[in-house]
Coordinates of C-alpha atoms and ligand atoms in Angstrom, one line a residue:
X195 CA 105.5 78.9 86.5
X196 CA 104.0 75.5 85.5
X197 CA 102.3 74.4 88.7
X198 CA 100.6 71.4 87.1
X199 CA 104.1 70.2 86.1
X200 CA 105.5 70.9 89.5
X201 CA 108.2 73.2 88.2
X202 CA 108.9 76.9 88.4
X203 CA 111.4 79.3 86.7
X204 CA 113.5 81.6 88.8
X205 CA 114.3 85.2 87.8
X206 CA 117.8 84.0 86.6
X207 CA 116.2 81.5 84.2
X208 CA 116.9 78.4 86.2
X209 CA 114.0 75.9 86.4
X210 CA 113.3 74.3 89.8
X211 CA 111.3 71.1 90.2
X212 CA 109.4 70.6 93.5
X213 CA 107.3 68.1 95.3
X214 CA 105.7 70.7 97.6
X215 CA 105.9 74.5 97.1
X216 CA 105.4 76.9 100.0
X217 CA 104.8 80.4 98.8
X218 CA 105.5 82.8 101.6
X219 CA 106.1 86.0 99.8
X220 CA 103.8 88.1 102.1
X221 CA 101.0 88.8 99.6
X222 CA 101.2 85.7 97.3
X223 CA 103.0 86.8 94.2
X224 CA 101.2 87.3 90.9
X225 CA 102.0 83.9 89.5
X226 CA 99.2 82.5 91.6
X227 CA 95.9 84.1 90.9
X228 CA 92.6 83.2 92.4
X229 CA 89.6 84.3 94.3
X230 CA 91.2 83.7 97.7
X231 CA 94.0 86.0 96.9
X232 CA 91.5 88.7 95.7
X233 CA 89.9 88.5 99.2
X234 CA 93.0 89.8 101.0
X235 CA 92.8 93.4 102.2
X236 CA 96.2 95.1 102.7
X237 CA 96.5 97.7 105.4
X238 CA 99.5 100.0 105.8
X239 CA 100.5 101.4 109.2
X240 CA 103.1 103.9 110.5
X241 CA 105.5 104.0 113.4
X242 CA 107.7 106.7 114.9
X243 CA 110.1 106.8 117.8
X244 CA 111.8 109.3 120.0
X245 CA 114.4 109.0 122.9
X246 CA 112.8 108.4 126.3
X247 CA 114.1 108.7 129.9
X248 CA 113.1 105.2 130.8
X249 CA 111.6 102.1 129.2
X250 CA 107.9 101.3 129.5
X251 CA 107.0 98.2 131.6
X252 CA 104.8 96.7 128.9
X253 CA 103.5 97.0 125.3
X254 CA 100.1 98.5 124.9
X255 CA 97.5 98.4 122.1
X256 CA 94.4 100.7 122.2
X257 CA 91.0 99.1 122.2
X258 CA 89.2 102.1 120.8
X259 CA 89.8 104.4 117.8
X260 CA 92.1 105.8 116.6
X261 CA 94.1 102.6 117.0
X262 CA 97.5 103.2 118.6
X263 CA 100.2 100.9 119.9
X264 CA 103.0 102.0 122.2
X265 CA 106.1 100.2 123.4
X266 CA 109.9 100.7 124.0
X267 CA 112.6 100.0 121.5
X268 CA 116.3 100.2 122.4
X269 CA 118.3 102.0 119.7
X270 CA 122.1 102.2 120.4
X271 CA 121.4 101.0 123.9
X272 CA 119.0 103.9 124.7
X273 CA 115.3 103.5 125.3
X274 CA 113.1 105.0 122.6
X275 CA 109.3 105.4 123.0
X276 CA 107.7 103.9 119.9
X277 CA 104.2 105.0 118.8
X278 CA 102.3 103.2 116.0
X279 CA 99.0 103.7 114.2
X280 CA 97.4 105.7 111.4
X281 CA 96.5 102.5 109.5
X282 CA 94.8 102.7 106.1
X283 CA 94.3 100.5 103.0
X284 CA 97.7 100.4 101.3
X285 CA 98.1 102.7 98.3
X286 CA 94.9 104.7 99.0
X287 CA 96.6 107.9 100.0
X288 CA 99.5 109.9 98.5
X289 CA 100.1 112.3 101.3
X290 CA 101.7 109.8 103.7
X291 CA 103.7 112.6 105.4
X292 CA 100.4 113.6 107.0
X293 CA 100.3 110.3 108.8
X294 CA 103.8 110.7 110.3
X295 CA 103.0 114.3 111.2
X296 CA 99.9 113.3 113.2
X297 CA 101.9 110.7 115.1
X298 CA 104.7 113.2 115.8
X299 CA 102.2 115.8 117.0
X300 CA 100.7 113.2 119.4
X301 CA 104.2 112.3 120.6
X302 CA 104.8 115.8 121.8
X303 CA 101.2 116.7 122.9
X304 CA 100.2 113.5 124.7
X305 CA 103.5 112.0 125.8
X306 CA 105.6 115.3 126.2
X307 CA 108.4 113.9 124.1
X308 CA 110.7 115.6 121.5
X309 CA 110.6 115.3 117.8
X310 CA 110.8 111.7 116.4
X311 CA 114.3 110.5 115.5
X312 CA 113.0 107.5 113.5
X313 CA 110.0 106.8 111.4
X314 CA 108.9 104.0 109.1
X315 CA 105.9 102.3 107.7
X316 CA 104.9 98.8 106.5
X317 CA 101.9 96.8 105.4
X318 CA 100.2 93.4 106.1
X319 CA 97.3 91.6 104.4
X320 CA 94.2 90.4 106.3
X321 CA 91.7 87.8 105.3
X322 CA 87.9 88.4 105.5
X323 CA 87.5 86.4 108.8
X324 CA 90.9 87.6 110.2
X325 CA 92.3 84.0 110.3
X326 CA 95.4 83.6 108.1
X327 CA 95.5 81.4 105.0
X328 CA 98.0 78.6 105.6
X329 CA 98.0 75.4 103.5
X330 CA 97.2 74.3 100.0
X331 CA 95.8 77.1 97.8
X332 CA 93.1 74.9 96.4
X333 CA 92.1 71.2 96.2
X334 CA 93.2 71.2 92.6
X335 CA 96.8 72.3 93.6
X336 CA 97.3 70.3 96.9
X337 CA 101.1 70.7 96.7
X338 CA 101.1 74.5 96.4
X339 CA 100.8 76.1 99.9
X340 CA 100.4 79.7 100.7
X341 CA 101.0 81.4 104.0
X342 CA 99.6 84.9 104.4
X343 CA 97.0 87.2 106.1
X344 CA 98.8 87.6 109.4
X345 CA 97.0 91.0 110.0
X346 CA 99.9 92.5 111.8
X347 CA 100.2 89.6 114.2
X348 CA 103.1 87.9 112.4
X349 CA 105.0 86.6 115.4
X350 CA 102.2 84.3 116.5
X351 CA 100.4 83.7 113.2
X352 CA 103.6 82.8 111.4
X353 CA 104.4 80.1 113.9
X354 CA 100.9 78.6 113.8
X355 CA 100.9 78.7 110.0
X356 CA 104.3 77.0 109.8
X357 CA 103.1 74.2 112.1
X358 CA 99.9 73.8 110.0
X359 CA 101.8 73.6 106.6
X360 CA 104.3 71.2 108.1
X361 CA 101.5 69.0 109.3
X362 CA 99.7 69.1 105.9
X363 CA 102.9 68.1 104.1
X364 CA 103.9 65.4 106.5
X365 CA 100.4 64.0 106.9
X366 CA 100.0 64.8 110.6
X367 CA 96.4 65.3 111.8
X368 CA 95.8 68.8 113.1
X369 CA 92.3 70.3 113.7
X370 CA 93.6 73.8 112.7
X371 CA 94.3 72.7 109.1
X372 CA 90.6 73.1 108.2
X373 CA 90.3 76.4 110.1
X374 CA 93.3 78.0 108.2
X375 CA 92.6 76.3 104.8
X376 CA 92.9 79.0 102.1
X377 CA 90.0 77.6 100.1
X378 CA 87.6 77.6 103.1
X379 CA 84.2 79.1 102.4
X380 CA 82.0 80.9 104.8
X381 CA 78.9 83.1 105.3
X382 CA 78.1 86.3 107.0
X383 CA 81.1 88.4 107.8
X384 CA 83.4 86.2 105.6
X385 CA 81.3 86.6 102.5
X386 CA 80.4 90.2 103.2
X387 CA 84.0 91.3 103.8
X388 CA 85.2 89.3 100.7
X389 CA 82.6 91.1 98.6
X390 CA 83.6 94.4 100.1
X391 CA 87.3 93.9 99.2
X392 CA 86.5 92.7 95.7
X393 CA 84.1 95.6 95.2
X394 CA 86.7 98.0 96.4
X395 CA 89.3 96.7 94.0
X396 CA 86.8 96.9 91.1
X397 CA 85.9 100.5 92.1
X398 CA 89.5 101.5 92.4
X399 CA 90.4 99.9 89.1
X400 CA 87.8 102.1 87.4
X401 CA 88.1 105.4 89.3
X402 CA 91.9 105.2 89.3
X403 CA 92.0 105.1 85.6
X404 CA 89.7 108.2 85.4
X405 CA 91.2 110.2 88.2
X406 CA 94.9 109.5 87.9
X407 CA 95.6 109.4 84.2
X408 CA 99.3 110.4 84.7
X409 CA 100.4 107.7 87.2
X410 CA 102.0 104.4 86.0
X411 CA 99.8 101.3 85.7
X412 CA 100.5 98.5 88.1
X413 CA 101.9 95.4 86.4
X414 CA 99.9 93.0 88.6
X415 CA 96.3 93.5 87.3
X416 CA 96.3 96.9 85.8
X417 CA 95.2 99.3 88.5
X418 CA 96.6 102.9 88.6
X419 CA 99.3 103.5 91.2
X420 CA 99.6 106.5 93.5
X421 CA 102.8 108.4 94.4
X422 CA 103.6 107.9 98.0
X423 CA 105.3 111.2 99.0
X424 CA 106.9 110.2 102.2
X425 CA 108.4 106.9 101.0
X426 CA 108.9 108.0 97.4
X427 CA 107.3 104.9 96.0
X428 CA 104.5 104.1 93.6
X429 CA 101.9 102.2 95.6
X430 CA 99.0 100.3 94.2
X431 CA 95.7 100.5 96.1
X432 CA 94.2 97.3 94.6
X433 CA 96.4 94.6 96.2
X434 CA 99.3 96.5 97.8
X435 CA 102.1 96.2 95.2
X436 CA 104.8 98.8 95.7
X437 CA 107.4 100.0 93.2
X438 CA 110.6 102.1 93.7
X439 CA 111.0 105.5 92.0
X440 CA 112.7 103.8 89.0
X441 CA 109.7 101.4 88.6
X442 CA 111.4 98.3 90.0
X443 CA 109.3 96.1 92.3
X444 CA 109.6 96.7 96.0
X445 CA 106.8 94.6 97.2
X446 CA 104.4 92.1 95.5
X447 CA 102.1 90.6 94.4
X448 CA 103.5 92.3 91.3
X449 CA 106.8 90.8 90.0
X450 CA 107.4 92.9 86.9
X451 CA 108.6 96.6 86.9
X452 CA 106.4 99.6 86.0
X453 CA 106.6 101.0 82.5
X454 CA 107.5 104.7 83.2
X455 CA 108.0 105.6 79.6
X456 CA 104.4 107.0 79.2
Ligands
LIG264 C1 103.3 98.6 111.2 C2 103.3 97.1 111.5 C3 103.5 96.7 112.8 C4 103.5 95.3 113.1 N1 103.7 95.0 114.4 C5 103.7 93.6 114.7 C6 103.9 93.2 116.0 O1 104.0 94.0 116.9 N2 103.9 91.9 116.3 C7 103.7 91.0 115.3 O2 103.6 89.8 115.6 N3 103.5 91.3 114.0 C8 103.6 92.7 113.7 N4 103.4 93.0 112.4 C9 103.1 92.0 111.4 C10 104.4 91.3 110.8 O3 105.4 92.3 110.5 C11 103.9 90.6 109.5 O4 102.7 89.8 109.8 C12 105.0 89.7 109.0 O5 106.2 90.3 108.8 C13 104.5 89.1 107.7 O6 105.3 88.0 107.4 P1 105.4 87.3 106.0 O7 106.3 86.2 106.1 O8 104.0 87.1 105.5 O9 106.0 88.4 105.0 P2 107.4 89.1 105.0 O10 108.0 89.2 106.4 O11 107.2 90.4 104.2 O12 108.3 88.1 104.2 C14 108.1 87.9 102.8 C15 109.4 87.5 102.2 O13 109.2 87.1 100.8 C16 110.2 87.6 100.0 N5 109.6 87.9 98.7 C17 108.6 88.7 98.3 N6 108.3 88.6 97.0 C18 109.2 87.7 96.5 C19 109.5 87.2 95.2 N7 108.8 87.6 94.1 N8 110.5 86.3 95.0 C20 111.2 85.9 96.1 N9 111.0 86.3 97.4 C21 110.0 87.2 97.5 C22 110.5 89.0 100.7 O14 111.8 89.4 100.3 C23 110.4 88.6 102.2 O15 111.6 88.1 102.6 C24 103.3 94.4 112.0 C25 103.1 94.8 110.7 C26 103.0 96.2 110.5 C27 102.7 96.6 109.1
LIG265 S1 98.6 95.1 93.2 FE1 97.0 94.2 92.1 S2 96.6 95.6 90.5 FE2 98.2 96.5 91.6

């Protein structure tokens, strides 16, 4: 990708020239590296569901710990009670079955429902100050926009981010542009959290290489992956890249497959 030249090469070899590039690949893919991207923390979370007699009237999110959300989902026309929670930094644990089991236990004990019929998990990045990054990645690349850090509030944050990026590109004044700017700086919580995330990545890079000498090395920036038992994927604790059993990329920022030959 030659960003200065406003061109990029697709996986099939075709070269695309652009005036404005909007990179909305969840965690910005590895072609764009920088401090702001390093500041993203990726949290994984779990959801299970089981058939229920009637739908809930609302959706609910707990204010205290452990965090839980409940709502109704209709599957084949039948209401299912959906329970979510068990969030953790992506790639930090291998025994992900344990997370599903805890939710399943709660489903039966607290809500008197049967065994779950569906379960899945997903992840989302957060920024240090919890406000997404939407807009030019830096003042030196004003035509490359990123859009990330929705912190599991994608339905509202994606709309706000799309509006902001549209306004930046079309030159419309919008006070939120500065607030969401990916190259914003800050003090207090923002700086503290950024250092925490960067420190965690540095620690994981070192300890991963000492403790997990037999797991493949992530092709993003070289951290050791962990085997995720429930999903059967290689997950990277540093920036959340995920790879299928055969090493192919499931989720970025990595874009290149794992080398499983070692
Ligand atoms: C458990 C859980 C529950 C959630 N619940 C809610 C909720 O109740 N309400 C809510 O508002 N939000 C919720 N969210 C958050 C929401 O799902 C996310 O914020 C949102 O999906 C993120 O959108 P995105 O566009 O950044 O990324 P994505 O939706 O992941 O889209 C990224 C796209 O980029 C593509 N892509 C990636 N890499 C490449 C590449 N190298 N080349 C080409 N394309 C690529 C992908 O295929 C994908 O289509 C939840 C998240 C989780 C984890
Ligand atoms: S995702 Fe960055 S090193 Fe693996």
